[in-house]
Amino acid sequence: MADPQQAYDAFAQFRGELRGDPVMLSIEDPVAEEALAMIVGSGTAVRIRGGQRPRREYRRIEHANWVGSYAMRFFADGYDGLAGGPWYPDAADLDLPPEERGARWAAGIADEPEAVDEVLRIWADNGIVDADHYVFFHTDTLAESREDRAALSVLIETLGLQRLPLPDGAAEGEVWVRTDPRIEAEIESWA
């Protein structure tokens, strides 16, 4: 659609009228040969790219609000709008425990710019800056964001970032990391 917001509004209205669990929602762009399918209730998303090099990748939907976020990103930028991981080439990977899934996915990132991008994706979902620290999973418990938490642990090590002990009063699921010039430069480019 020419107006992603208009498409999203129609999608949100349609989704609000649905009843039943699980429900499969599919958004297709036949011209670009791309699609996004989400099985709400079972927590699975599939991004699909057809054409000469077909591709199908899977991801768990860990939070209910991700359904709307994925839809909006697909309406705005198609398959590429769903960049950022972890997406898996095999649906069987989704059956692994979230911690194993996230750690295995992050261990496959060898490129520093991609590792920085993924750290920023995780931070952008629910992070804050506190003086000289990045706070990931702000106010979360350890039971939340388990896949991203495992991926972040691997990425922190890959990038040589300094993880800090939790300060008094921090939520048990928070991860505190000292600021880093590589990440600061990327955050500045967002502004």
mmCIF file of C-alpha atoms in Angstrom:
data_model
loop_
_atom_site.group_PDB
_atom_site.id
_atom_site.type_symbol
_atom_site.label_atom_id
_atom_site.label_comp_id
_atom_site.label_asym_id
_atom_site.label_seq_id
_atom_site.Cartn_x
_atom_site.Cartn_y
_atom_site.Cartn_z
ATOM 1 C CA MET A 1 0.000 0.000 0.000
ATOM 2 C CA ALA A 2 1.094 3.525 -0.624
ATOM 3 C CA ASP A 3 0.361 4.481 2.994
ATOM 4 C CA PRO A 4 1.789 1.992 5.542
ATOM 5 C CA GLN A 5 -0.083 3.661 8.400
ATOM 6 C CA GLN A 6 -3.415 3.258 6.615
ATOM 7 C CA ALA A 7 -2.616 -0.409 5.948
ATOM 8 C CA TYR A 8 -1.647 -0.914 9.581
ATOM 9 C CA ASP A 9 -4.850 0.734 10.826
ATOM 10 C CA ALA A 10 -6.943 -1.625 8.662
ATOM 11 C CA PHE A 11 -4.891 -4.594 9.894
ATOM 12 C CA ALA A 12 -5.307 -3.562 13.540
ATOM 13 C CA GLN A 13 -9.060 -3.190 13.109
ATOM 14 C CA PHE A 14 -9.301 -6.600 11.428
ATOM 15 C CA ARG A 15 -7.161 -8.203 14.139
ATOM 16 C CA GLY A 16 -9.338 -6.660 16.846
ATOM 17 C CA GLU A 17 -12.419 -8.321 15.361
ATOM 18 C CA LEU A 18 -10.889 -11.816 15.336
ATOM 19 C CA ARG A 19 -11.713 -14.414 17.935
ATOM 20 C CA GLY A 20 -10.133 -17.784 18.429
ATOM 21 C CA ASP A 21 -6.756 -19.127 19.324
ATOM 22 C CA PRO A 22 -4.584 -19.715 17.366
ATOM 23 C CA VAL A 23 -5.314 -17.461 14.415
ATOM 24 C CA MET A 24 -3.100 -17.176 11.347
ATOM 25 C CA LEU A 25 -2.682 -13.701 9.915
ATOM 26 C CA SER A 26 -1.022 -13.342 6.528
ATOM 27 C CA ILE A 27 0.055 -10.178 4.738
ATOM 28 C CA GLU A 28 1.169 -10.577 1.141
ATOM 29 C CA ASP A 29 2.810 -8.339 -1.421
ATOM 30 C CA PRO A 30 2.407 -10.303 -4.685
ATOM 31 C CA VAL A 31 4.337 -7.758 -6.757
ATOM 32 C CA ALA A 32 7.432 -8.030 -4.559
ATOM 33 C CA GLU A 33 6.769 -11.745 -3.978
ATOM 34 C CA GLU A 34 7.000 -11.234 -0.214
ATOM 35 C CA ALA A 35 4.780 -12.200 2.681
ATOM 36 C CA LEU A 36 4.540 -12.214 6.442
ATOM 37 C CA ALA A 37 2.509 -14.862 8.238
ATOM 38 C CA MET A 38 1.905 -14.830 11.979
ATOM 39 C CA ILE A 39 0.213 -17.566 13.957
ATOM 40 C CA VAL A 40 -1.122 -15.726 16.971
ATOM 41 C CA GLY A 41 -1.557 -18.042 19.912
ATOM 42 C CA SER A 42 1.254 -20.407 18.952
ATOM 43 C CA GLY A 43 3.679 -17.482 18.807
ATOM 44 C CA THR A 44 5.223 -18.028 15.384
ATOM 45 C CA ALA A 45 6.077 -15.582 12.604
ATOM 46 C CA VAL A 46 7.299 -16.496 9.105
ATOM 47 C CA ARG A 47 8.789 -14.010 6.666
ATOM 48 C CA ILE A 48 8.783 -15.159 3.068
ATOM 49 C CA ARG A 49 10.589 -13.909 -0.008
ATOM 50 C CA GLY A 50 9.896 -15.567 -3.344
ATOM 51 C CA GLY A 51 11.499 -14.926 -6.688
ATOM 52 C CA GLN A 52 14.692 -16.512 -7.980
ATOM 53 C CA ARG A 53 16.156 -17.057 -4.513
ATOM 54 C CA PRO A 54 13.181 -18.035 -2.354
ATOM 55 C CA ARG A 55 13.619 -17.687 1.362
ATOM 56 C CA ARG A 56 11.470 -18.605 4.346
ATOM 57 C CA GLU A 57 12.562 -17.706 7.889
ATOM 58 C CA TYR A 58 10.898 -18.272 11.247
ATOM 59 C CA ARG A 59 10.792 -16.454 14.541
ATOM 60 C CA ARG A 60 9.006 -16.748 17.862
ATOM 61 C CA ILE A 61 6.602 -13.960 18.766
ATOM 62 C CA GLU A 62 7.508 -13.504 22.422
ATOM 63 C CA HIS A 63 5.287 -10.502 23.144
ATOM 64 C CA ALA A 64 1.729 -9.907 21.918
ATOM 65 C CA ASN A 65 2.631 -6.365 20.809
ATOM 66 C CA TRP A 66 5.180 -7.780 18.339
ATOM 67 C CA VAL A 67 2.306 -8.797 16.025
ATOM 68 C CA GLY A 68 1.427 -5.152 15.370
ATOM 69 C CA SER A 69 5.075 -4.124 15.215
ATOM 70 C CA TYR A 70 5.911 -6.809 12.632
ATOM 71 C CA ALA A 71 2.854 -5.872 10.578
ATOM 72 C CA MET A 72 3.768 -2.172 10.549
ATOM 73 C CA ARG A 73 7.377 -2.919 9.608
ATOM 74 C CA PHE A 74 6.231 -5.193 6.782
ATOM 75 C CA PHE A 75 3.760 -2.580 5.500
ATOM 76 C CA ALA A 76 6.506 0.057 5.513
ATOM 77 C CA ASP A 77 9.441 -1.921 4.079
ATOM 78 C CA GLY A 78 8.350 -5.452 3.195
ATOM 79 C CA TYR A 79 10.645 -8.382 3.929
ATOM 80 C CA ASP A 80 13.618 -6.071 4.546
ATOM 81 C CA GLY A 81 11.615 -4.161 7.150
ATOM 82 C CA LEU A 82 11.749 -7.295 9.274
ATOM 83 C CA ALA A 83 15.548 -7.283 9.346
ATOM 84 C CA GLY A 84 17.205 -7.810 12.658
ATOM 85 C CA GLY A 85 17.149 -11.112 14.312
ATOM 86 C CA PRO A 86 16.867 -13.653 15.283
ATOM 87 C CA TRP A 87 15.157 -15.273 12.291
ATOM 88 C CA TYR A 88 15.821 -18.973 11.701
ATOM 89 C CA PRO A 89 15.909 -20.881 8.399
ATOM 90 C CA ASP A 90 14.420 -23.993 10.016
ATOM 91 C CA ALA A 91 11.139 -24.019 11.946
ATOM 92 C CA ALA A 92 12.580 -26.799 14.144
ATOM 93 C CA ASP A 93 14.934 -24.212 15.693
ATOM 94 C CA LEU A 94 11.891 -22.648 17.317
ATOM 95 C CA ASP A 95 11.450 -25.774 19.438
ATOM 96 C CA LEU A 96 14.754 -25.173 21.217
ATOM 97 C CA PRO A 97 14.659 -23.472 24.617
ATOM 98 C CA PRO A 98 14.744 -19.658 24.156
ATOM 99 C CA GLU A 99 18.156 -19.335 25.784
ATOM 100 C CA GLU A 100 19.722 -21.930 23.475
ATOM 101 C CA ARG A 101 18.001 -20.449 20.426
ATOM 102 C CA GLY A 102 19.252 -16.936 21.160
ATOM 103 C CA ALA A 103 22.801 -17.984 22.031
ATOM 104 C CA ARG A 104 23.144 -20.172 18.909
ATOM 105 C CA TRP A 105 21.832 -17.421 16.673
ATOM 106 C CA ALA A 106 24.134 -14.744 18.138
ATOM 107 C CA ALA A 107 27.165 -17.045 17.982
ATOM 108 C CA GLY A 108 26.710 -17.099 14.202
ATOM 109 C CA ILE A 109 27.262 -13.330 13.926
ATOM 110 C CA ALA A 110 30.913 -12.788 13.028
ATOM 111 C CA ASP A 111 30.598 -9.317 11.508
ATOM 112 C CA GLU A 112 31.154 -6.471 14.034
ATOM 113 C CA PRO A 113 28.748 -3.992 12.371
ATOM 114 C CA GLU A 114 26.001 -6.633 12.396
ATOM 115 C CA ALA A 115 26.742 -7.425 16.063
ATOM 116 C CA VAL A 116 26.469 -3.706 16.908
ATOM 117 C CA ASP A 117 23.183 -3.487 14.964
ATOM 118 C CA GLU A 118 21.755 -6.426 16.918
ATOM 119 C CA VAL A 119 22.847 -4.973 20.271
ATOM 120 C CA LEU A 120 21.089 -1.757 19.291
ATOM 121 C CA ARG A 121 17.961 -3.645 18.179
ATOM 122 C CA ILE A 122 17.775 -5.347 21.561
ATOM 123 C CA TRP A 123 18.425 -2.060 23.363
ATOM 124 C CA ALA A 124 15.851 -0.172 21.277
ATOM 125 C CA ASP A 125 13.107 -2.630 22.261
ATOM 126 C CA ASN A 126 13.245 -1.719 25.951
ATOM 127 C CA GLY A 127 16.528 -0.119 26.905
ATOM 128 C CA ILE A 128 17.548 3.197 28.376
ATOM 129 C CA VAL A 129 20.771 5.146 28.856
ATOM 130 C CA ASP A 130 21.675 5.832 32.485
ATOM 131 C CA ALA A 131 24.679 8.188 32.706
ATOM 132 C CA ASP A 132 27.607 6.067 31.422
ATOM 133 C CA HIS A 133 25.595 2.863 31.079
ATOM 134 C CA TYR A 134 23.207 1.153 28.711
ATOM 135 C CA VAL A 135 20.401 -0.595 30.534
ATOM 136 C CA PHE A 136 18.866 -3.477 28.589
ATOM 137 C CA PHE A 137 15.525 -5.074 29.510
ATOM 138 C CA HIS A 138 14.645 -2.076 31.673
ATOM 139 C CA THR A 139 12.299 -3.175 34.495
ATOM 140 C CA ASP A 140 12.084 -6.768 33.134
ATOM 141 C CA THR A 141 12.162 -9.964 35.121
ATOM 142 C CA LEU A 142 14.457 -12.858 34.226
ATOM 143 C CA ALA A 143 11.457 -14.693 32.754
ATOM 144 C CA GLU A 144 11.004 -12.020 30.077
ATOM 145 C CA SER A 145 12.970 -11.669 26.804
ATOM 146 C CA ARG A 146 14.881 -14.898 27.403
ATOM 147 C CA GLU A 147 15.951 -15.355 23.770
ATOM 148 C CA ASP A 148 17.201 -11.781 23.380
ATOM 149 C CA ARG A 149 18.863 -11.917 26.815
ATOM 150 C CA ALA A 150 20.874 -15.002 25.751
ATOM 151 C CA ALA A 151 21.751 -13.401 22.412
ATOM 152 C CA LEU A 152 22.849 -10.206 24.180
ATOM 153 C CA SER A 153 25.191 -12.142 26.482
ATOM 154 C CA VAL A 154 26.968 -13.618 23.449
ATOM 155 C CA LEU A 155 27.051 -10.259 21.627
ATOM 156 C CA ILE A 156 28.506 -8.495 24.688
ATOM 157 C CA GLU A 157 31.340 -10.999 24.672
ATOM 158 C CA THR A 158 31.778 -10.810 20.885
ATOM 159 C CA LEU A 159 32.110 -7.019 21.000
ATOM 160 C CA GLY A 160 34.177 -6.964 24.206
ATOM 161 C CA LEU A 161 31.660 -4.764 26.012
ATOM 162 C CA GLN A 162 31.911 -4.359 29.769
ATOM 163 C CA ARG A 163 28.950 -5.893 31.616
ATOM 164 C CA LEU A 164 28.373 -4.428 35.069
ATOM 165 C CA PRO A 165 26.806 -5.830 38.227
ATOM 166 C CA LEU A 166 23.220 -4.774 38.855
ATOM 167 C CA PRO A 167 23.006 -1.676 41.028
ATOM 168 C CA ASP A 168 20.723 -1.571 44.062
ATOM 169 C CA GLY A 169 17.100 -1.169 43.063
ATOM 170 C CA ALA A 170 17.532 -2.554 39.526
ATOM 171 C CA ALA A 171 15.039 -5.131 38.281
ATOM 172 C CA GLU A 172 16.391 -8.691 38.343
ATOM 173 C CA GLY A 173 16.167 -9.027 34.558
ATOM 174 C CA GLU A 174 18.068 -5.864 33.670
ATOM 175 C CA VAL A 175 21.488 -6.023 32.024
ATOM 176 C CA TRP A 176 23.814 -3.065 32.603
ATOM 177 C CA VAL A 177 26.697 -2.389 30.196
ATOM 178 C CA ARG A 178 29.237 0.440 30.159
ATOM 179 C CA THR A 179 28.809 2.770 27.159
ATOM 180 C CA ASP A 180 30.954 2.112 24.119
ATOM 181 C CA PRO A 181 32.042 4.504 21.309
ATOM 182 C CA ARG A 182 30.881 2.117 18.536
ATOM 183 C CA ILE A 183 27.374 1.995 19.949
ATOM 184 C CA GLU A 184 27.322 5.695 20.797
ATOM 185 C CA ALA A 185 28.151 6.529 17.161
ATOM 186 C CA GLU A 186 25.203 4.443 15.952
ATOM 187 C CA ILE A 187 22.828 5.979 18.501
ATOM 188 C CA GLU A 188 23.956 9.447 17.384
ATOM 189 C CA SER A 189 23.225 8.556 13.764
ATOM 190 C CA TRP A 190 19.614 7.786 14.783
ATOM 191 C CA ALA A 191 19.134 11.319 16.116
#
